[in-house]
XYZ file of C-alpha atoms in Angstrom:
630
model
C 0.000 0.000 0.000
C 1.332 3.377 -0.979
C 1.482 6.169 1.524
C 1.131 9.678 0.133
C 2.408 12.723 1.939
C 0.029 15.641 1.750
C 1.447 19.119 1.079
C 1.136 20.385 4.664
C 2.804 17.241 5.989
C 5.423 17.416 3.266
C 6.189 21.043 4.203
C 6.462 20.087 7.874
C 8.821 17.221 7.062
C 10.989 19.473 4.902
C 11.115 22.090 7.667
C 12.093 19.454 10.214
C 14.888 18.169 7.974
C 16.083 21.732 7.342
C 16.078 22.493 11.092
C 18.092 19.344 11.780
C 20.593 20.311 9.092
C 20.855 23.837 10.501
C 21.614 22.474 13.956
C 24.293 20.234 12.497
C 25.731 23.210 10.605
C 25.749 25.372 13.739
C 27.485 22.624 15.692
C 30.035 22.232 12.931
C 30.493 25.976 12.699
C 31.080 26.230 16.451
C 33.975 23.847 15.932
C 35.743 26.027 13.361
C 38.896 27.517 14.867
C 39.340 31.259 15.264
C 41.400 33.729 17.248
C 40.561 36.978 19.005
C 42.559 39.509 21.005
C 41.719 40.999 24.383
C 42.851 44.424 25.622
C 42.110 45.476 29.174
C 43.004 48.058 31.825
C 44.430 50.532 29.346
C 43.927 53.503 31.748
C 44.146 56.300 29.197
C 44.827 59.712 30.753
C 44.651 62.797 28.556
C 47.537 64.250 30.584
C 49.788 61.154 30.616
C 51.248 59.950 27.290
C 52.518 56.536 28.445
C 49.236 54.567 28.460
C 48.251 56.021 25.091
C 51.555 54.932 23.581
C 51.125 51.443 25.035
C 47.688 51.182 23.450
C 49.002 52.532 20.151
C 51.746 49.909 20.080
C 49.269 47.114 20.772
C 46.889 48.329 18.079
C 49.740 48.436 15.563
C 50.790 44.876 16.375
C 47.215 43.564 16.211
C 46.746 45.260 12.843
C 49.920 43.597 11.576
C 48.416 40.163 12.252
C 46.075 38.529 9.761
C 44.873 35.855 12.199
C 42.800 37.953 14.648
C 39.072 38.125 13.904
C 38.000 40.720 16.494
C 39.103 42.404 19.721
C 37.471 42.525 23.167
C 38.254 45.575 25.318
C 37.323 44.778 28.910
C 37.287 47.975 30.905
C 39.236 50.627 32.764
C 39.444 52.560 29.533
C 39.958 55.999 31.132
C 41.930 56.221 34.353
C 39.757 59.084 35.657
C 36.558 58.158 33.844
C 36.591 61.495 32.014
C 35.204 62.184 28.570
C 38.424 63.604 27.121
C 40.360 60.433 27.952
C 37.543 58.218 26.653
C 37.558 60.098 23.355
C 41.329 59.689 23.092
C 40.947 55.959 23.750
C 38.309 55.689 21.027
C 40.575 57.534 18.616
C 43.256 54.880 19.129
C 40.864 51.917 19.183
C 39.200 53.091 15.981
C 42.513 52.445 14.214
C 41.906 48.727 14.695
C 41.270 47.134 11.320
C 38.887 44.550 12.755
C 35.768 44.970 14.911
C 36.175 45.667 18.603
C 33.666 45.355 21.441
C 34.067 47.285 24.668
C 32.740 47.349 28.252
C 33.298 49.751 31.137
C 35.559 49.115 34.120
C 35.418 50.418 37.656
C 37.517 53.483 36.755
C 35.065 54.318 33.975
C 32.044 53.902 36.243
C 33.200 55.104 39.665
C 34.902 58.358 38.638
C 32.693 59.693 35.871
C 31.895 63.382 35.603
C 29.035 62.433 33.271
C 27.408 59.742 35.387
C 28.774 57.244 32.831
C 26.837 58.944 30.025
C 29.998 59.945 28.131
C 30.924 56.292 27.653
C 27.576 55.570 26.045
C 27.737 58.671 23.856
C 31.297 57.954 22.709
C 31.127 54.197 22.157
C 27.400 53.920 21.490
C 26.380 51.335 24.089
C 26.897 50.032 27.631
C 26.337 46.347 26.802
C 27.143 44.338 23.716
C 26.174 41.077 22.065
C 27.446 39.474 18.885
C 27.843 36.036 17.356
C 30.980 34.652 15.782
C 31.381 31.213 14.232
C 28.705 29.610 16.347
C 29.566 31.357 19.634
C 27.603 34.096 21.384
C 29.506 36.869 23.196
C 27.699 39.000 25.811
C 29.379 41.994 27.451
C 28.012 43.985 30.389
C 29.166 46.512 33.047
C 30.114 45.312 36.513
C 30.325 48.532 38.546
C 30.610 50.050 40.999
C 28.531 52.887 39.571
C 29.589 56.290 40.969
C 30.029 54.971 44.499
C 33.001 53.524 46.347
C 31.958 49.938 46.925
C 32.543 46.480 45.537
C 31.670 45.760 41.951
C 27.983 45.170 41.350
C 26.026 43.952 38.347
C 22.848 46.028 38.281
C 19.530 44.153 38.443
C 18.545 45.450 35.013
C 21.793 44.055 33.560
C 21.154 40.648 35.119
C 17.681 40.652 33.577
C 19.248 41.509 30.218
C 21.658 38.580 30.571
C 18.805 36.203 31.388
C 16.761 37.371 28.427
C 19.657 37.092 25.976
C 20.553 33.616 27.225
C 16.943 32.436 27.061
C 16.737 33.719 23.507
C 20.036 32.017 22.639
C 18.823 28.676 23.958
C 20.860 25.696 25.094
C 22.842 24.727 22.005
C 24.992 27.721 21.105
C 28.008 28.147 23.439
C 28.479 31.503 25.173
C 31.328 33.665 26.457
C 30.524 36.348 29.057
C 32.620 39.521 29.142
C 32.931 42.032 31.998
C 35.658 43.994 33.727
C 35.332 42.648 37.251
C 36.048 38.988 38.057
C 32.935 37.246 39.387
C 34.408 36.602 42.829
C 32.893 37.654 46.172
C 35.791 39.969 46.982
C 35.240 41.804 43.685
C 31.506 41.689 42.862
C 29.088 41.651 45.786
C 26.312 39.914 43.850
C 28.495 37.569 41.808
C 26.308 34.663 42.953
C 23.260 36.333 41.361
C 25.155 36.436 38.080
C 26.387 32.835 38.214
C 22.950 31.589 39.287
C 21.386 33.447 36.358
C 23.709 31.923 33.751
C 24.686 28.481 35.026
C 21.881 26.589 33.274
C 23.025 27.849 29.888
C 26.052 26.748 27.831
C 28.413 29.374 29.257
C 31.983 28.353 28.461
C 33.880 31.034 30.384
C 33.993 34.571 31.724
C 36.618 36.949 30.298
C 37.666 39.779 32.644
C 40.286 42.344 33.603
C 40.861 44.380 36.786
C 43.801 42.556 38.407
C 46.393 43.830 35.890
C 47.831 40.323 35.685
C 46.858 36.940 34.308
C 44.953 34.600 36.598
C 42.773 31.625 35.964
C 39.814 31.438 38.349
C 36.617 29.474 38.810
C 33.455 31.489 39.418
C 30.990 29.243 41.188
C 32.119 26.408 38.934
C 32.383 28.479 35.737
C 35.879 29.077 34.284
C 37.141 32.651 34.493
C 40.099 34.181 32.657
C 41.461 37.346 34.327
C 43.630 39.194 31.820
C 46.825 41.210 32.081
C 46.773 44.994 31.663
C 47.835 46.633 28.410
C 50.154 48.911 30.424
C 53.836 48.077 30.076
C 55.382 45.941 32.782
C 58.367 47.079 34.842
C 61.525 47.211 32.738
C 59.625 47.032 29.443
C 59.270 49.742 26.794
C 55.903 48.522 25.495
C 52.839 46.764 26.788
C 51.097 43.504 25.991
C 47.673 42.036 25.367
C 46.148 38.574 25.321
C 45.107 36.355 22.459
C 42.607 33.496 22.589
C 42.601 30.542 20.233
C 39.242 28.806 19.953
C 39.761 25.305 18.574
C 37.325 22.460 18.010
C 37.525 21.447 21.661
C 39.569 24.043 23.589
C 39.995 27.692 24.537
C 43.695 28.535 24.842
C 44.950 31.821 26.338
C 48.210 33.470 25.309
C 49.916 36.714 26.315
C 51.500 38.580 23.413
C 54.038 41.236 24.494
C 54.569 43.905 21.850
C 57.666 43.005 19.842
C 58.097 39.553 21.399
C 56.663 36.075 20.793
C 53.448 35.176 22.554
C 53.345 32.607 25.348
C 50.600 30.306 26.596
C 49.286 30.647 30.152
C 45.924 28.847 30.434
C 43.467 26.605 28.614
C 40.101 24.902 29.131
C 38.076 22.260 27.325
C 35.015 23.597 25.524
C 31.565 22.077 25.271
C 30.918 21.667 28.999
C 27.779 22.789 30.824
C 27.709 23.392 34.529
C 24.010 22.942 35.273
C 21.997 24.150 38.283
C 23.038 21.425 40.722
C 26.526 22.855 41.246
C 25.145 25.810 43.199
C 24.214 23.791 46.262
C 27.496 23.956 48.168
C 28.889 27.162 46.699
C 30.820 29.364 49.180
C 29.743 32.534 47.366
C 26.395 32.878 49.132
C 26.237 35.590 51.803
C 25.812 34.764 55.471
C 22.769 36.337 57.158
C 23.240 34.637 60.524
C 24.045 37.974 62.206
C 20.310 38.701 62.140
C 19.671 35.847 64.571
C 21.698 37.672 67.233
C 19.450 40.755 67.062
C 15.874 39.460 66.746
C 14.466 42.832 67.812
C 15.134 44.158 64.289
C 12.390 43.389 61.775
C 12.044 44.162 58.079
C 8.618 45.816 58.083
C 8.318 46.084 54.314
C 10.455 46.087 51.205
C 9.754 47.262 47.653
C 11.728 46.168 44.568
C 12.230 48.828 41.889
C 14.134 46.396 39.621
C 16.854 48.940 38.860
C 19.966 49.980 40.740
C 19.596 52.702 43.384
C 22.656 54.792 44.252
C 21.078 57.470 46.448
C 19.216 57.770 49.731
C 15.475 58.198 50.173
C 14.152 61.748 50.463
C 11.288 62.149 52.916
C 8.667 64.449 54.331
C 5.757 63.679 56.645
C 3.586 62.218 53.900
C 5.960 60.548 51.453
C 9.192 58.782 50.584
C 10.891 59.550 47.274
C 13.619 57.456 45.631
C 15.499 57.807 42.339
C 17.108 55.036 40.298
C 19.435 54.031 37.481
C 16.631 54.111 34.906
C 16.086 57.811 35.592
C 12.846 57.267 37.490
C 11.700 59.308 40.474
C 9.188 57.242 42.442
C 7.028 58.362 45.360
C 5.757 56.011 48.071
C 3.633 56.414 51.148
C 5.204 55.556 54.483
C 3.673 52.078 54.287
C 5.506 51.340 51.044
C 2.642 51.805 48.590
C 3.560 53.549 45.340
C 1.802 56.848 44.638
C 3.409 58.134 41.458
C 6.412 57.811 39.186
C 8.134 60.276 36.872
C 10.818 59.306 34.350
C 13.679 61.619 33.380
C 15.947 61.175 30.388
C 18.845 59.350 32.074
C 20.025 57.763 35.310
C 19.819 59.610 38.620
C 22.796 59.280 40.943
C 22.437 62.061 43.535
C 20.008 61.984 46.456
C 16.878 64.096 45.768
C 15.343 66.523 48.267
C 11.785 67.596 49.134
C 10.884 71.141 50.152
C 7.882 73.478 49.866
C 5.890 70.693 48.222
C 8.449 70.155 45.459
C 10.787 67.224 44.774
C 14.115 68.377 43.321
C 16.532 65.958 41.630
C 19.391 66.203 39.162
C 19.579 63.773 36.246
C 22.405 62.604 34.015
C 20.320 63.917 31.105
C 21.621 67.377 32.064
C 18.475 68.740 33.711
C 17.570 69.588 37.297
C 13.908 68.704 37.837
C 11.261 70.200 40.114
C 8.231 67.920 40.529
C 4.990 68.457 42.386
C 5.410 66.307 45.489
C 1.730 65.336 45.657
C 1.087 64.422 42.033
C 4.521 63.829 40.498
C 3.906 66.283 37.669
C 6.640 68.500 36.270
C 6.647 72.035 37.646
C 9.932 73.147 36.135
C 13.301 71.976 34.936
C 16.629 73.756 34.647
C 18.944 72.907 31.772
C 22.655 72.519 32.517
C 25.447 71.908 30.033
C 26.462 68.496 31.410
C 25.016 65.562 33.373
C 24.070 66.241 36.988
C 25.236 63.689 39.574
C 25.083 65.901 42.674
C 22.799 65.383 45.638
C 20.431 68.244 46.466
C 20.034 70.307 49.633
C 16.904 72.440 50.125
C 16.877 75.170 52.744
C 14.552 78.155 53.012
C 12.798 77.286 49.776
C 16.050 77.232 47.792
C 17.649 74.149 46.241
C 21.447 74.033 46.171
C 23.001 71.658 43.656
C 26.245 71.127 41.738
C 26.669 69.860 38.197
C 29.106 68.319 35.765
C 29.368 71.637 33.889
C 31.498 73.101 36.720
C 28.694 75.429 37.814
C 27.018 75.433 41.229
C 23.440 76.727 41.326
C 20.897 78.071 43.812
C 17.377 77.512 42.463
C 14.083 78.786 43.877
C 12.040 75.678 44.565
C 8.684 77.325 43.884
C 9.267 78.101 40.215
C 12.753 76.971 39.167
C 14.245 80.449 38.999
C 18.043 80.422 39.187
C 18.827 82.885 41.972
C 22.565 82.671 41.455
C 25.164 80.450 39.860
C 28.859 80.152 40.557
C 31.161 79.157 37.728
C 34.737 77.958 38.003
C 34.217 74.802 40.061
C 37.248 72.813 38.982
C 35.907 69.271 39.359
C 32.478 67.718 39.145
C 30.286 67.696 42.261
C 28.540 64.625 43.677
C 28.175 65.495 47.380
C 25.160 66.821 49.255
C 26.048 70.460 50.001
C 26.248 71.710 53.579
C 24.075 74.820 53.939
C 23.908 77.054 57.009
C 22.789 80.642 57.518
C 25.978 82.114 56.114
C 27.406 79.759 53.541
C 27.193 76.758 51.243
C 30.037 74.212 51.514
C 30.822 71.314 49.169
C 33.759 69.354 47.796
C 34.579 68.423 44.216
C 36.624 65.810 42.371
C 39.532 68.221 41.981
C 40.764 68.012 45.597
C 38.951 71.185 46.671
C 36.372 72.194 49.282
C 34.500 75.411 48.432
C 32.624 77.830 50.684
C 30.233 80.200 48.886
C 28.233 83.000 50.436
C 24.706 81.722 50.692
C 22.903 84.883 49.606
C 24.743 85.461 46.329
C 27.173 82.580 45.679
C 30.284 84.718 45.949
C 33.407 82.816 47.071
C 34.305 82.956 50.759
C 37.227 80.523 50.773
C 38.692 77.353 49.306
C 40.621 74.529 50.923
C 42.587 71.877 49.037
C 44.169 68.568 49.974
C 47.408 69.494 48.233
C 47.169 66.355 46.097
C 47.210 66.259 42.298
C 45.541 62.857 41.935
C 41.782 63.390 41.773
C 41.071 59.958 43.269
C 41.882 61.340 46.754
C 39.427 64.247 46.618
C 37.020 65.138 49.476
C 34.136 64.795 47.032
C 32.014 61.872 48.205
C 31.719 62.988 51.826
C 28.772 65.135 52.954
C 30.517 67.890 54.995
C 29.335 68.713 58.510
C 29.847 71.866 60.576
C 30.008 72.817 64.252
C 31.629 75.524 66.372
C 33.086 77.463 63.442
C 34.622 74.315 61.979
C 33.824 72.335 58.834
C 34.717 68.644 59.065
C 35.487 66.360 56.119
C 37.023 62.928 55.625
C 38.523 61.768 52.349
C 40.250 58.856 50.571
C 43.612 59.990 51.970
C 42.209 58.433 55.178
C 42.346 61.786 56.926
C 39.849 63.594 59.159
C 40.249 67.342 58.616
C 38.849 70.304 60.556
C 38.677 73.516 58.503
C 38.070 76.979 59.959
C 34.597 77.944 58.731
C 35.495 81.632 58.819
C 38.479 81.720 56.480
C 39.158 78.155 55.285
C 42.476 77.578 56.999
C 43.206 74.058 58.203
C 42.834 73.674 61.968
C 43.967 70.076 62.068
C 44.275 66.957 59.935
C 44.612 63.576 61.602
C 45.244 59.987 60.547
C 44.700 58.774 64.095
C 41.823 56.639 62.807
C 41.814 55.065 59.344
C 38.716 56.836 58.042
C 37.634 57.342 54.445
C 34.490 59.123 53.163
C 31.862 58.555 55.877
C 31.038 61.168 58.511
C 28.217 62.341 60.763
C 27.476 64.858 63.505
C 25.403 64.809 66.687
C 22.263 66.888 67.012
C 23.862 68.992 69.752
C 26.924 69.578 67.518
C 29.308 68.238 70.158
C 30.405 64.988 68.502
C 31.739 63.942 65.092
C 31.245 60.342 63.940
C 33.338 58.569 61.305
C 33.377 55.039 59.952
C 36.819 53.470 59.726
C 38.037 51.104 57.028
C 38.194 48.132 59.392
C 35.387 47.048 61.740
C 34.896 50.227 63.785
C 33.146 53.560 64.146
C 34.955 56.358 65.986
C 33.678 59.477 67.703
C 35.654 62.724 68.071
C 34.927 65.915 69.941
C 33.595 68.706 67.735
C 34.450 71.285 70.390
C 38.237 71.082 70.395
C 40.739 72.526 67.953
C 42.745 69.322 68.110
C 41.647 65.718 67.450
C 40.257 64.179 70.650
C 38.667 60.753 70.383
C 35.716 60.173 72.710
C 34.940 56.552 71.922
C 35.380 53.751 69.408
C 32.826 51.025 68.725
C 33.823 47.655 67.275
C 30.943 46.826 64.933
C 32.751 43.970 63.201
C 31.942 44.725 59.576
C 35.438 43.840 58.309
C 37.171 45.782 55.545
C 34.979 48.702 54.554
C 35.230 51.595 52.108
C 31.650 52.445 51.157
C 30.774 56.134 50.921
C 27.841 56.361 53.348
C 27.219 58.872 56.117
C 26.360 58.416 59.818
C 23.112 60.229 60.679
C 22.054 60.567 64.320
C 18.429 60.409 65.458
C 17.080 60.430 69.021
C 20.470 59.655 70.533
C 21.319 56.813 68.123
C 23.918 56.821 65.335
C 23.070 54.775 62.239
C 25.147 53.682 59.272
C 25.578 50.925 56.687
C 28.204 49.064 54.674
C 29.166 47.832 51.224
C 27.837 44.351 52.064
C 24.299 45.126 53.148
C 24.777 45.592 56.902
C 22.860 48.313 58.770
C 23.844 49.051 62.371
C 23.013 51.332 65.282
C 25.232 52.734 68.067
C 24.367 54.646 71.221
C 25.550 58.160 70.408
C 26.987 59.224 73.765
C 28.660 55.995 74.832
C 29.550 54.150 71.625
C 27.682 51.015 72.720
C 26.612 48.804 69.815
C 22.821 48.458 69.906
C 22.132 46.186 66.950
C 23.097 45.221 63.434
C 21.029 43.701 60.657
C 21.969 42.454 57.196
C 19.367 43.306 54.541
C 21.350 42.325 51.435
C 24.889 41.699 50.261
C 25.392 44.969 48.413
C 25.916 48.655 49.146
C 23.239 50.146 51.364
C 23.133 53.881 50.715
C 23.100 56.404 53.570
C 20.144 55.342 55.692
C 17.356 57.682 56.805
C 16.256 57.150 60.424
C 12.724 58.355 61.180
C 13.202 57.708 64.897
C 15.508 55.629 67.058
C 13.333 52.627 66.173
C 12.489 53.128 62.482
C 14.982 53.268 59.602
C 14.488 53.635 55.851
C 17.087 52.335 53.420
C 17.821 51.800 49.735
C 20.449 49.575 48.134
C 22.210 48.863 44.841
C 19.962 45.858 44.232
C 17.099 48.309 43.760
C 15.247 47.844 47.047
C 13.564 50.414 49.265
C 12.869 49.059 52.725
C 11.890 49.877 56.279
C 13.338 48.417 59.476
C 11.534 48.502 62.817
C 13.244 47.869 66.138
C 11.343 46.489 69.125
C 13.377 47.497 72.165
C 11.148 45.390 74.433
C 12.124 42.156 72.673
């Protein structure tokens, strides 16, 4: 008996055969050998010719080879994150005669006068994806974004990874590209990344950051950490890495400029980790500290699904937060959303609420004034560059810095610029200190400025005396008491400055502080977080450093830029690894600590001694309540 195939069935059979052939072709194609180069940690500085020459030499050597298909550039492009250096880097990279794909590093993201917008404008993207000979390459940023903390992959970037991998499926092998190694000492949510990708055919991570070659394993996934392009000691040129993809292996070589390449690592390809390997991973954070302080409860928590790098702004009726997607969102004090307004780019600085208006600066170059009740736009002020500064409102006037080197005083009611002060040498990210007489703020050019509050005229300037911008007193929110302005900075120095004329009263390294400070309500005590385990308290009355107490909190190594607000006789602060803690202000006695996440918790906002609001880099707004009768 003959069997006839009808046309629909015949079409289906042909499609099935074609699909099978395509899969075979893809598998065969993924086995075709190819080679790519990897440049990392090039650290271009517009004022330093050495790194540019090293990059130029590497580009010339890569161009002279006919065996390299493309180039990966894995971060720390500009040493100071500035637009001029990024443009110079692009000028050199554009000489490459084959395609290149680039991601940001911590230097590009932490110290960025543009809130990382220059990188996107210059290179055209912040993530990349492409396919080559049966392999998918995905590149993404790994932080930290504009804050001193560990690296962090933003929640929106993890969602992007998941979506791209789901779309790719389970047959095509994948390489993941970022600057930071996916290790707990480098990326605080590395386990979120490895959990998100482990079920897919990820062959390896390709990274930079360490300035030397290292082979690592990230939660069971191979990781290649690559050597910097900068020349090594005693050499006159730099080096880069090359990767040979064969039918069954990935082989890593270092190729010094002018010398033969040498092999340093290799893995077998075609392996899949699978979800079961996560069970005994040491990467997961430890929340057992919460068992020791059961009086602390997480009352509510809201996920915004985008990174948050600023503190909540509050008044009696509402809580306002801003995020990496440029959204300003208003909540009631029970955590229910009331409204949301979207600006044109990410928001880094902490907003402020005053006279019924929410004021926030955006990396789109505008300062926004929104109706606090309805979330509608009342006004916006155009600046010439992205705004990453926090806002202070006092007496119906908003004080805010900008990336265009201008500091502004804006009437909250209608957005009128009352005065502006040009000539600020670096960009401003801090929350300005405002008192009756003056406005005080630091910048990323090693300077603290005091402007007359009524007209913005200069009163004085104080500088660290350093040339390197990385040590600037720019992240700290200055405090003031008894004719003294207090700042701490990355030099690990606590400095008291005369508020009348700007001369330095004292500078002490007695405690290893960094960029975290606070002041008591009675203006008698200064609080500072050290870089190892402790919080210290100094007298604000004396003209010499006098320590009153030190509290061992036990948070380990710490360098997050968060302040220490006091409320009702309690000092609060937080860490880079999700710990919030409270200390009795007069005695230094530790009251409690509670871990809410494993990432940077921004400066917390205590509503009373028993209620604390917080935001974190994972995109959560939350409220803690403390039952002292527990």
